[in-house]
Amino acid sequence: MPSHHVFEYQNTFTLESGATLPGFQLAYTTFGTLNAQRSNVVWVCHALTGSADFTDWWCDLFGEGKLYDPREWFVICANTLGGCYGSTGPLSINPETQQPYYHSFPQLTNRDVVAAFDLLRRHLELERVHTLIGGSLGGQQALEWALLQPDVFERLIHVASNARHSPWGIAFNETQRMAIRQDPSWATDTETAGSEGLKTARAIAMLSYRHYNTYAVTQQEPGNSITDNFRASSYQVHQGEKLAKRFNAYTYWLLSKAMDSHHAGRDRGGLEKALAHLKARSLFVGVNSDLLFPVEEQRFLHEHVAHSFFYLIQSDYGHDGFLVEFPQLTEAITNFYEEEERLEELSYEQEEL
């Protein structure tokens, strides 16, 4: 099982907005053993409601006999800054006031998140990372980090994500935050503020994470006479209640805003110029039925990142296909490594000639 750790940063941390945090902590997990050359590091960036326990949500990628076998790889995943699984977030105690941050926690961008990750990387004395991998929000963060530290990451695996969050995606997120704002408790400074609104927000999100075909298969009524209490209705309620038991509205608000702010070309001369500076050998993976991060977003990245690879997952699960279609994702990554190795051998042979 992964080992759990906490990284403490005790200096002032300045955010992209100019706001500051008086230090922070990151909860992170490690899996496997770092080799003598320190060349077998895989760093995982989790999605919006994920945690550092990557074996929970990408379980079929990590483990003995699987793609990332701990006997061969050293895997790291840190819970995002602003999170609610051990990292400093809105429910944490502000050392300056000795009270929880609640609504006073400053807004974050993905660049703030990866700047915190990079402090952890430096603390662990990891000068090179073999593979940086992330999906959805984690894919956004992985791309930002690979641009922030182009000489650190040798390979980037970017799954069901984009270079800039779309107006469509922002509209989905704002609609979810509207639901949170409608909850009267959201105006309070309490641990459960906005929890009822969070349930509705999650139900809205499910419509962007899944697909018409998903619901047609999993929530179809078995008979012809039902007029109320539909399976699809109870499913939406269940998903909202399930998230509210393990998450909080503050973090949901913060991280959805971080997703909205994602623009790899911001202050870098635009997307094309920014992506031209990406040095990591890159694989961009899309899901054919993804409504939230449609395939054209991954194709755009593939077209603007030199020598990159592209793989399309076939799925009826929409955006969540990147969390479901493990055999296809494993095939995509395996093919990527094999093709990259083949090209390196070919380049070496040409140099020898």
mmCIF file of C-alpha atoms in Angstrom:
data_model
loop_
_atom_site.group_PDB
_atom_site.id
_atom_site.type_symbol
_atom_site.label_atom_id
_atom_site.label_comp_id
_atom_site.label_asym_id
_atom_site.label_seq_id
_atom_site.Cartn_x
_atom_site.Cartn_y
_atom_site.Cartn_z
ATOM 1 C CA MET A 1 0.000 0.000 0.000
ATOM 2 C CA PRO A 2 1.176 3.605 -0.554
ATOM 3 C CA SER A 3 2.908 5.348 2.342
ATOM 4 C CA HIS A 4 1.403 8.592 3.645
ATOM 5 C CA HIS A 5 3.508 11.678 4.406
ATOM 6 C CA VAL A 6 3.114 15.399 5.121
ATOM 7 C CA PHE A 7 5.339 18.172 3.761
ATOM 8 C CA GLU A 8 5.473 21.376 5.817
ATOM 9 C CA TYR A 9 6.419 24.661 4.167
ATOM 10 C CA GLN A 10 6.871 27.325 6.812
ATOM 11 C CA ASN A 11 7.684 30.414 4.763
ATOM 12 C CA THR A 12 5.301 32.935 3.251
ATOM 13 C CA PHE A 13 3.881 31.565 -0.005
ATOM 14 C CA THR A 14 2.893 34.201 -2.558
ATOM 15 C CA LEU A 15 0.095 33.323 -4.978
ATOM 16 C CA GLU A 16 -0.323 34.414 -8.592
ATOM 17 C CA SER A 17 -2.931 36.951 -7.445
ATOM 18 C CA GLY A 18 -0.457 38.593 -5.052
ATOM 19 C CA ALA A 19 -2.249 37.194 -1.991
ATOM 20 C CA THR A 20 -0.188 35.148 0.441
ATOM 21 C CA LEU A 21 -0.419 32.133 2.698
ATOM 22 C CA PRO A 22 1.681 32.006 5.887
ATOM 23 C CA GLY A 23 3.049 28.626 4.920
ATOM 24 C CA PHE A 24 1.159 25.441 4.069
ATOM 25 C CA GLN A 25 1.275 21.676 4.232
ATOM 26 C CA LEU A 26 0.805 19.084 1.515
ATOM 27 C CA ALA A 27 -0.350 15.553 2.260
ATOM 28 C CA TYR A 28 1.264 13.130 -0.184
ATOM 29 C CA THR A 29 1.698 9.430 -0.795
ATOM 30 C CA THR A 30 4.594 7.426 -2.173
ATOM 31 C CA PHE A 31 4.525 3.935 -3.647
ATOM 32 C CA GLY A 32 7.522 1.796 -4.538
ATOM 33 C CA THR A 33 11.230 2.478 -4.082
ATOM 34 C CA LEU A 34 13.415 5.164 -5.607
ATOM 35 C CA ASN A 35 16.238 3.511 -7.557
ATOM 36 C CA ALA A 36 19.903 4.391 -7.179
ATOM 37 C CA GLN A 37 19.850 6.571 -10.289
ATOM 38 C CA ARG A 38 16.665 8.352 -9.079
ATOM 39 C CA SER A 39 15.350 7.812 -12.601
ATOM 40 C CA ASN A 40 12.117 5.891 -11.951
ATOM 41 C CA VAL A 41 9.865 8.675 -10.589
ATOM 42 C CA VAL A 42 6.235 8.888 -11.691
ATOM 43 C CA TRP A 43 4.329 11.906 -10.360
ATOM 44 C CA VAL A 44 0.528 11.790 -10.431
ATOM 45 C CA CYS A 45 -1.770 14.843 -10.345
ATOM 46 C CA HIS A 46 -5.320 14.054 -9.205
ATOM 47 C CA ALA A 47 -8.676 15.322 -10.491
ATOM 48 C CA LEU A 48 -10.984 17.854 -8.799
ATOM 49 C CA THR A 49 -12.429 15.675 -6.030
ATOM 50 C CA GLY A 50 -9.549 13.212 -5.925
ATOM 51 C CA SER A 51 -6.953 12.691 -3.232
ATOM 52 C CA ALA A 52 -3.323 11.683 -2.911
ATOM 53 C CA ASP A 53 -4.462 8.040 -2.647
ATOM 54 C CA PHE A 54 -4.103 7.389 -6.359
ATOM 55 C CA THR A 55 -4.640 3.646 -5.912
ATOM 56 C CA ASP A 56 -8.246 4.489 -4.980
ATOM 57 C CA TRP A 57 -9.203 6.146 -8.251
ATOM 58 C CA TRP A 58 -6.599 4.815 -10.723
ATOM 59 C CA CYS A 59 -6.283 1.440 -9.020
ATOM 60 C CA ASP A 60 -5.775 -0.604 -12.188
ATOM 61 C CA LEU A 61 -2.700 1.398 -13.202
ATOM 62 C CA PHE A 62 -0.712 0.927 -9.993
ATOM 63 C CA GLY A 63 0.253 -2.282 -8.211
ATOM 64 C CA GLU A 64 2.219 -5.476 -8.640
ATOM 65 C CA GLY A 65 1.827 -6.845 -12.146
ATOM 66 C CA LYS A 66 0.217 -3.626 -13.375
ATOM 67 C CA LEU A 67 1.503 -0.823 -15.584
ATOM 68 C CA TYR A 68 3.260 0.974 -12.738
ATOM 69 C CA ASP A 69 4.585 -1.875 -10.625
ATOM 70 C CA PRO A 70 6.066 -0.635 -7.315
ATOM 71 C CA ARG A 71 8.938 -3.062 -7.809
ATOM 72 C CA GLU A 72 10.020 -0.928 -10.769
ATOM 73 C CA TRP A 73 8.629 2.563 -10.155
ATOM 74 C CA PHE A 74 8.581 5.204 -7.435
ATOM 75 C CA VAL A 75 5.173 6.904 -7.593
ATOM 76 C CA ILE A 76 4.228 10.165 -5.851
ATOM 77 C CA CYS A 77 0.913 11.995 -5.596
ATOM 78 C CA ALA A 78 0.220 15.083 -3.474
ATOM 79 C CA ASN A 79 -3.204 16.318 -2.442
ATOM 80 C CA THR A 80 -3.658 19.710 -4.069
ATOM 81 C CA LEU A 81 -3.214 22.927 -2.121
ATOM 82 C CA GLY A 82 -6.705 24.055 -1.139
ATOM 83 C CA GLY A 83 -7.786 20.438 -0.832
ATOM 84 C CA CYS A 84 -9.579 18.622 1.951
ATOM 85 C CA TYR A 85 -7.552 15.418 2.216
ATOM 86 C CA GLY A 86 -4.715 16.574 4.436
ATOM 87 C CA SER A 87 -3.324 19.553 2.530
ATOM 88 C CA THR A 88 -3.848 23.126 3.665
ATOM 89 C CA GLY A 89 -7.291 24.292 2.638
ATOM 90 C CA PRO A 90 -10.269 26.355 3.820
ATOM 91 C CA LEU A 91 -10.946 24.113 6.830
ATOM 92 C CA SER A 92 -7.330 24.369 8.003
ATOM 93 C CA ILE A 93 -6.320 26.618 10.900
ATOM 94 C CA ASN A 94 -4.858 29.939 9.825
ATOM 95 C CA PRO A 95 -1.751 30.284 12.037
ATOM 96 C CA GLU A 96 -2.159 34.059 12.047
ATOM 97 C CA THR A 97 -5.683 33.985 13.516
ATOM 98 C CA GLN A 98 -5.798 30.510 15.119
ATOM 99 C CA GLN A 99 -9.185 30.082 13.426
ATOM 100 C CA PRO A 100 -10.163 28.107 10.307
ATOM 101 C CA TYR A 101 -9.779 29.993 7.045
ATOM 102 C CA TYR A 102 -13.285 29.226 5.774
ATOM 103 C CA HIS A 103 -14.239 31.982 3.285
ATOM 104 C CA SER A 104 -11.013 33.911 3.861
ATOM 105 C CA PHE A 105 -8.888 31.293 2.108
ATOM 106 C CA PRO A 106 -7.409 33.038 -0.962
ATOM 107 C CA GLN A 107 -8.362 32.024 -4.469
ATOM 108 C CA LEU A 108 -5.894 29.718 -6.208
ATOM 109 C CA THR A 109 -4.825 29.083 -9.787
ATOM 110 C CA ASN A 110 -3.258 25.908 -11.134
ATOM 111 C CA ARG A 111 0.061 27.749 -11.221
ATOM 112 C CA ASP A 112 -0.171 28.256 -7.454
ATOM 113 C CA VAL A 113 -0.885 24.554 -6.994
ATOM 114 C CA VAL A 114 2.071 23.385 -9.058
ATOM 115 C CA ALA A 115 4.373 25.950 -7.438
ATOM 116 C CA ALA A 116 3.524 24.250 -4.133
ATOM 117 C CA PHE A 117 4.107 20.831 -5.697
ATOM 118 C CA ASP A 118 7.478 22.023 -6.937
ATOM 119 C CA LEU A 119 8.543 23.000 -3.432
ATOM 120 C CA LEU A 120 7.756 19.432 -2.381
ATOM 121 C CA ARG A 121 9.742 18.079 -5.340
ATOM 122 C CA ARG A 122 12.747 20.163 -4.313
ATOM 123 C CA HIS A 123 12.358 19.020 -0.719
ATOM 124 C CA LEU A 124 12.518 15.405 -1.933
ATOM 125 C CA GLU A 125 15.615 16.277 -4.021
ATOM 126 C CA LEU A 126 14.118 14.966 -7.249
ATOM 127 C CA GLU A 127 15.960 16.701 -10.060
ATOM 128 C CA ARG A 128 14.288 14.678 -12.807
ATOM 129 C CA VAL A 129 10.866 13.054 -13.125
ATOM 130 C CA HIS A 130 10.495 10.195 -15.605
ATOM 131 C CA THR A 131 6.740 10.679 -16.103
ATOM 132 C CA LEU A 132 4.268 13.346 -15.014
ATOM 133 C CA ILE A 133 0.678 12.144 -15.419
ATOM 134 C CA GLY A 134 -2.682 13.742 -14.674
ATOM 135 C CA GLY A 135 -6.290 13.686 -15.798
ATOM 136 C CA SER A 136 -8.934 16.418 -15.957
ATOM 137 C CA LEU A 137 -7.961 19.141 -13.434
ATOM 138 C CA GLY A 138 -4.859 17.063 -12.763
ATOM 139 C CA GLY A 139 -4.041 17.191 -16.470
ATOM 140 C CA GLN A 140 -4.284 20.977 -16.408
ATOM 141 C CA GLN A 141 -1.901 21.077 -13.464
ATOM 142 C CA ALA A 142 0.501 18.622 -15.079
ATOM 143 C CA LEU A 143 0.693 20.778 -18.215
ATOM 144 C CA GLU A 144 1.291 23.936 -16.168
ATOM 145 C CA TRP A 145 4.028 22.222 -14.171
ATOM 146 C CA ALA A 146 5.743 20.858 -17.283
ATOM 147 C CA LEU A 147 5.798 24.421 -18.641
ATOM 148 C CA LEU A 148 6.988 25.869 -15.329
ATOM 149 C CA GLN A 149 9.877 23.381 -15.067
ATOM 150 C CA PRO A 150 10.562 22.177 -18.633
ATOM 151 C CA ASP A 151 13.939 20.648 -17.749
ATOM 152 C CA VAL A 152 12.563 18.494 -14.913
ATOM 153 C CA PHE A 153 9.919 16.374 -16.626
ATOM 154 C CA GLU A 154 11.018 13.890 -19.257
ATOM 155 C CA ARG A 155 7.533 12.695 -20.217
ATOM 156 C CA LEU A 156 4.040 14.165 -19.871
ATOM 157 C CA ILE A 157 0.889 12.032 -19.995
ATOM 158 C CA HIS A 158 -2.056 14.406 -20.228
ATOM 159 C CA VAL A 159 -5.460 12.702 -20.021
ATOM 160 C CA ALA A 160 -8.913 14.134 -20.817
ATOM 161 C CA SER A 161 -7.832 17.719 -20.245
ATOM 162 C CA ASN A 162 -6.963 20.896 -22.123
ATOM 163 C CA ALA A 163 -4.617 23.832 -22.646
ATOM 164 C CA ARG A 164 -7.238 26.422 -21.699
ATOM 165 C CA HIS A 165 -10.545 25.911 -19.960
ATOM 166 C CA SER A 166 -13.418 26.556 -22.343
ATOM 167 C CA PRO A 167 -16.415 28.889 -21.937
ATOM 168 C CA TRP A 168 -18.510 25.698 -21.938
ATOM 169 C CA GLY A 169 -16.534 24.263 -19.026
ATOM 170 C CA ILE A 170 -16.599 27.558 -17.134
ATOM 171 C CA ALA A 171 -20.378 27.748 -17.595
ATOM 172 C CA PHE A 172 -20.786 24.267 -16.121
ATOM 173 C CA ASN A 173 -18.643 25.225 -13.131
ATOM 174 C CA GLU A 174 -20.406 28.537 -12.560
ATOM 175 C CA THR A 175 -23.780 26.791 -12.630
ATOM 176 C CA GLN A 176 -22.521 24.494 -9.890
ATOM 177 C CA ARG A 177 -21.299 27.449 -7.827
ATOM 178 C CA MET A 178 -24.698 29.107 -8.295
ATOM 179 C CA ALA A 179 -26.212 26.071 -6.587
ATOM 180 C CA ILE A 180 -23.777 26.478 -3.685
ATOM 181 C CA ARG A 181 -24.572 30.187 -3.399
ATOM 182 C CA GLN A 182 -28.288 29.390 -3.206
ATOM 183 C CA ASP A 183 -27.676 27.415 -0.015
ATOM 184 C CA PRO A 184 -28.350 29.887 2.865
ATOM 185 C CA SER A 185 -25.644 28.228 4.961
ATOM 186 C CA TRP A 186 -23.000 29.269 2.419
ATOM 187 C CA ALA A 187 -22.972 32.751 3.995
ATOM 188 C CA THR A 188 -21.796 31.311 7.321
ATOM 189 C CA ASP A 189 -18.299 30.478 8.504
ATOM 190 C CA THR A 190 -18.914 26.873 9.473
ATOM 191 C CA GLU A 191 -17.436 23.538 8.479
ATOM 192 C CA THR A 192 -20.603 22.466 6.671
ATOM 193 C CA ALA A 193 -21.369 25.757 4.909
ATOM 194 C CA GLY A 194 -22.892 25.167 1.487
ATOM 195 C CA SER A 195 -23.193 21.399 1.957
ATOM 196 C CA GLU A 196 -26.751 21.218 0.591
ATOM 197 C CA GLY A 197 -25.764 23.334 -2.381
ATOM 198 C CA LEU A 198 -22.759 21.070 -2.900
ATOM 199 C CA LYS A 199 -25.102 18.125 -3.364
ATOM 200 C CA THR A 200 -26.869 19.921 -6.207
ATOM 201 C CA ALA A 201 -23.558 21.077 -7.653
ATOM 202 C CA ARG A 202 -22.339 17.499 -7.802
ATOM 203 C CA ALA A 203 -25.540 16.358 -9.491
ATOM 204 C CA ILE A 204 -25.047 19.061 -12.140
ATOM 205 C CA ALA A 205 -21.430 18.010 -12.570
ATOM 206 C CA MET A 206 -22.422 14.410 -13.216
ATOM 207 C CA LEU A 207 -24.192 15.544 -16.378
ATOM 208 C CA SER A 208 -20.890 16.904 -17.689
ATOM 209 C CA TYR A 209 -18.828 13.948 -16.490
ATOM 210 C CA ARG A 210 -21.026 11.284 -18.029
ATOM 211 C CA HIS A 211 -22.914 10.986 -21.341
ATOM 212 C CA TYR A 212 -26.384 10.341 -22.733
ATOM 213 C CA ASN A 213 -25.333 6.759 -23.447
ATOM 214 C CA THR A 214 -24.079 6.245 -19.896
ATOM 215 C CA TYR A 215 -27.458 7.045 -18.396
ATOM 216 C CA ALA A 216 -29.269 5.109 -21.111
ATOM 217 C CA VAL A 217 -27.404 1.968 -20.070
ATOM 218 C CA THR A 218 -27.086 2.362 -16.316
ATOM 219 C CA GLN A 219 -30.260 4.271 -15.365
ATOM 220 C CA GLN A 220 -32.835 2.938 -17.820
ATOM 221 C CA GLU A 221 -36.097 1.756 -16.205
ATOM 222 C CA PRO A 222 -36.701 -2.004 -16.460
ATOM 223 C CA GLY A 223 -40.438 -1.656 -17.131
ATOM 224 C CA ASN A 224 -42.848 0.553 -19.078
ATOM 225 C CA SER A 225 -45.350 1.734 -16.474
ATOM 226 C CA ILE A 226 -43.307 3.889 -14.077
ATOM 227 C CA THR A 227 -44.312 7.564 -13.834
ATOM 228 C CA ASP A 228 -42.218 8.779 -10.895
ATOM 229 C CA ASN A 229 -39.251 7.910 -8.655
ATOM 230 C CA PHE A 230 -37.021 7.179 -11.608
ATOM 231 C CA ARG A 231 -33.647 5.479 -11.269
ATOM 232 C CA ALA A 232 -31.966 8.482 -12.888
ATOM 233 C CA SER A 233 -33.520 10.755 -10.268
ATOM 234 C CA SER A 234 -32.344 8.687 -7.311
ATOM 235 C CA TYR A 235 -28.917 8.368 -8.924
ATOM 236 C CA GLN A 236 -28.486 12.146 -9.025
ATOM 237 C CA VAL A 237 -29.508 12.457 -5.373
ATOM 238 C CA HIS A 238 -27.164 9.633 -4.395
ATOM 239 C CA GLN A 239 -24.182 11.184 -6.150
ATOM 240 C CA GLY A 240 -24.745 14.517 -4.432
ATOM 241 C CA GLU A 241 -25.097 12.990 -0.983
ATOM 242 C CA LYS A 242 -22.066 10.747 -1.476
ATOM 243 C CA LEU A 243 -19.770 13.654 -2.330
ATOM 244 C CA ALA A 244 -21.079 15.846 0.517
ATOM 245 C CA LYS A 245 -20.009 13.144 2.992
ATOM 246 C CA ARG A 246 -16.374 13.274 1.892
ATOM 247 C CA PHE A 247 -15.839 16.789 0.540
ATOM 248 C CA ASN A 248 -16.625 20.401 1.428
ATOM 249 C CA ALA A 249 -18.132 23.251 -0.556
ATOM 250 C CA TYR A 250 -15.190 25.586 0.070
ATOM 251 C CA THR A 251 -12.691 23.287 -1.646
ATOM 252 C CA TYR A 252 -15.144 22.526 -4.447
ATOM 253 C CA TRP A 253 -15.533 26.274 -5.023
ATOM 254 C CA LEU A 254 -11.775 26.926 -4.926
ATOM 255 C CA LEU A 255 -10.748 24.118 -7.249
ATOM 256 C CA SER A 256 -13.527 24.730 -9.771
ATOM 257 C CA LYS A 257 -12.320 28.345 -9.910
ATOM 258 C CA ALA A 258 -8.744 27.124 -10.388
ATOM 259 C CA MET A 259 -9.965 24.995 -13.287
ATOM 260 C CA ASP A 260 -11.720 28.005 -14.826
ATOM 261 C CA SER A 261 -8.548 30.114 -14.613
ATOM 262 C CA HIS A 262 -6.513 27.533 -16.521
ATOM 263 C CA HIS A 263 -4.827 29.108 -19.539
ATOM 264 C CA ALA A 264 -1.385 27.758 -20.396
ATOM 265 C CA GLY A 265 -0.735 30.767 -22.640
ATOM 266 C CA ARG A 266 -1.468 33.424 -19.997
ATOM 267 C CA ASP A 267 1.473 35.848 -19.831
ATOM 268 C CA ARG A 268 3.433 33.523 -22.114
ATOM 269 C CA GLY A 269 2.514 35.067 -25.445
ATOM 270 C CA GLY A 270 -0.495 32.842 -26.112
ATOM 271 C CA LEU A 271 -1.034 29.109 -26.298
ATOM 272 C CA GLU A 272 0.999 28.360 -29.399
ATOM 273 C CA LYS A 273 4.115 30.116 -28.074
ATOM 274 C CA ALA A 274 3.740 28.533 -24.643
ATOM 275 C CA LEU A 275 3.320 25.006 -25.982
ATOM 276 C CA ALA A 276 6.367 25.415 -28.211
ATOM 277 C CA HIS A 277 8.479 25.593 -25.045
ATOM 278 C CA LEU A 278 7.246 22.249 -23.722
ATOM 279 C CA LYS A 279 10.222 19.889 -23.632
ATOM 280 C CA ALA A 280 8.634 16.763 -22.178
ATOM 281 C CA ARG A 281 7.877 13.993 -24.671
ATOM 282 C CA SER A 282 4.082 14.139 -24.507
ATOM 283 C CA LEU A 283 1.078 11.851 -24.854
ATOM 284 C CA PHE A 284 -2.353 13.463 -25.108
ATOM 285 C CA VAL A 285 -5.290 11.152 -24.419
ATOM 286 C CA GLY A 286 -8.919 11.999 -25.224
ATOM 287 C CA VAL A 287 -12.234 10.221 -24.686
ATOM 288 C CA ASN A 288 -14.482 10.089 -27.731
ATOM 289 C CA SER A 289 -17.683 10.799 -25.760
ATOM 290 C CA ASP A 290 -16.247 13.505 -23.466
ATOM 291 C CA LEU A 291 -18.639 16.472 -23.266
ATOM 292 C CA LEU A 292 -16.623 18.522 -20.769
ATOM 293 C CA PHE A 293 -13.158 18.234 -22.326
ATOM 294 C CA PRO A 294 -14.047 17.348 -25.939
ATOM 295 C CA VAL A 295 -11.518 15.588 -28.141
ATOM 296 C CA GLU A 296 -10.710 18.691 -30.168
ATOM 297 C CA GLU A 297 -8.996 20.074 -27.059
ATOM 298 C CA GLN A 298 -6.556 17.162 -26.885
ATOM 299 C CA ARG A 299 -6.057 17.251 -30.655
ATOM 300 C CA PHE A 300 -5.162 20.951 -30.376
ATOM 301 C CA LEU A 301 -2.428 20.078 -27.902
ATOM 302 C CA HIS A 302 -1.152 17.260 -30.089
ATOM 303 C CA GLU A 303 -1.001 19.571 -33.101
ATOM 304 C CA HIS A 304 0.924 22.272 -31.231
ATOM 305 C CA VAL A 305 3.387 20.168 -29.249
ATOM 306 C CA ALA A 306 6.223 18.880 -31.395
ATOM 307 C CA HIS A 307 6.798 15.120 -31.588
ATOM 308 C CA SER A 308 3.798 14.405 -29.350
ATOM 309 C CA PHE A 309 1.513 11.373 -29.437
ATOM 310 C CA PHE A 310 -2.268 11.138 -29.391
ATOM 311 C CA TYR A 311 -4.587 8.327 -28.319
ATOM 312 C CA LEU A 312 -8.390 8.248 -28.400
ATOM 313 C CA ILE A 313 -10.249 6.160 -25.826
ATOM 314 C CA GLN A 314 -13.577 4.735 -26.962
ATOM 315 C CA SER A 315 -16.126 4.898 -24.151
ATOM 316 C CA ASP A 316 -19.810 5.427 -23.351
ATOM 317 C CA TYR A 317 -18.830 6.962 -19.994
ATOM 318 C CA GLY A 318 -18.068 10.448 -21.262
ATOM 319 C CA HIS A 319 -15.394 12.398 -19.408
ATOM 320 C CA ASP A 320 -15.325 9.750 -16.682
ATOM 321 C CA GLY A 321 -14.015 7.312 -19.269
ATOM 322 C CA PHE A 322 -10.516 8.290 -18.123
ATOM 323 C CA LEU A 323 -11.389 6.791 -14.717
ATOM 324 C CA VAL A 324 -13.126 3.710 -16.133
ATOM 325 C CA GLU A 325 -11.412 2.481 -19.307
ATOM 326 C CA PHE A 326 -8.250 1.119 -17.691
ATOM 327 C CA PRO A 327 -7.328 -1.404 -20.415
ATOM 328 C CA GLN A 328 -7.388 1.309 -23.065
ATOM 329 C CA LEU A 329 -5.474 3.798 -20.909
ATOM 330 C CA THR A 330 -2.882 1.135 -20.125
ATOM 331 C CA GLU A 331 -2.559 0.367 -23.834
ATOM 332 C CA ALA A 332 -2.155 4.057 -24.651
ATOM 333 C CA ILE A 333 0.647 4.547 -22.132
ATOM 334 C CA THR A 334 2.377 1.270 -23.022
ATOM 335 C CA ASN A 335 2.317 2.146 -26.720
ATOM 336 C CA PHE A 336 3.644 5.612 -25.904
ATOM 337 C CA TYR A 337 6.634 4.229 -24.016
ATOM 338 C CA GLU A 338 7.339 1.615 -26.702
ATOM 339 C CA GLU A 339 7.100 4.079 -29.573
ATOM 340 C CA GLU A 340 9.261 6.584 -27.742
ATOM 341 C CA GLU A 341 11.886 3.889 -27.138
ATOM 342 C CA ARG A 342 11.763 2.871 -30.785
ATOM 343 C CA LEU A 343 12.312 6.456 -31.927
ATOM 344 C CA GLU A 344 15.215 6.886 -29.506
ATOM 345 C CA GLU A 345 16.870 3.726 -30.854
ATOM 346 C CA LEU A 346 16.330 4.933 -34.423
ATOM 347 C CA SER A 347 17.858 8.306 -33.588
ATOM 348 C CA TYR A 348 20.846 6.598 -31.969
ATOM 349 C CA GLU A 349 21.381 4.400 -35.045
ATOM 350 C CA GLN A 350 21.269 7.433 -37.322
ATOM 351 C CA GLU A 351 23.845 9.180 -35.165
ATOM 352 C CA GLU A 352 26.096 6.115 -35.380
ATOM 353 C CA LEU A 353 25.883 6.225 -39.177
#
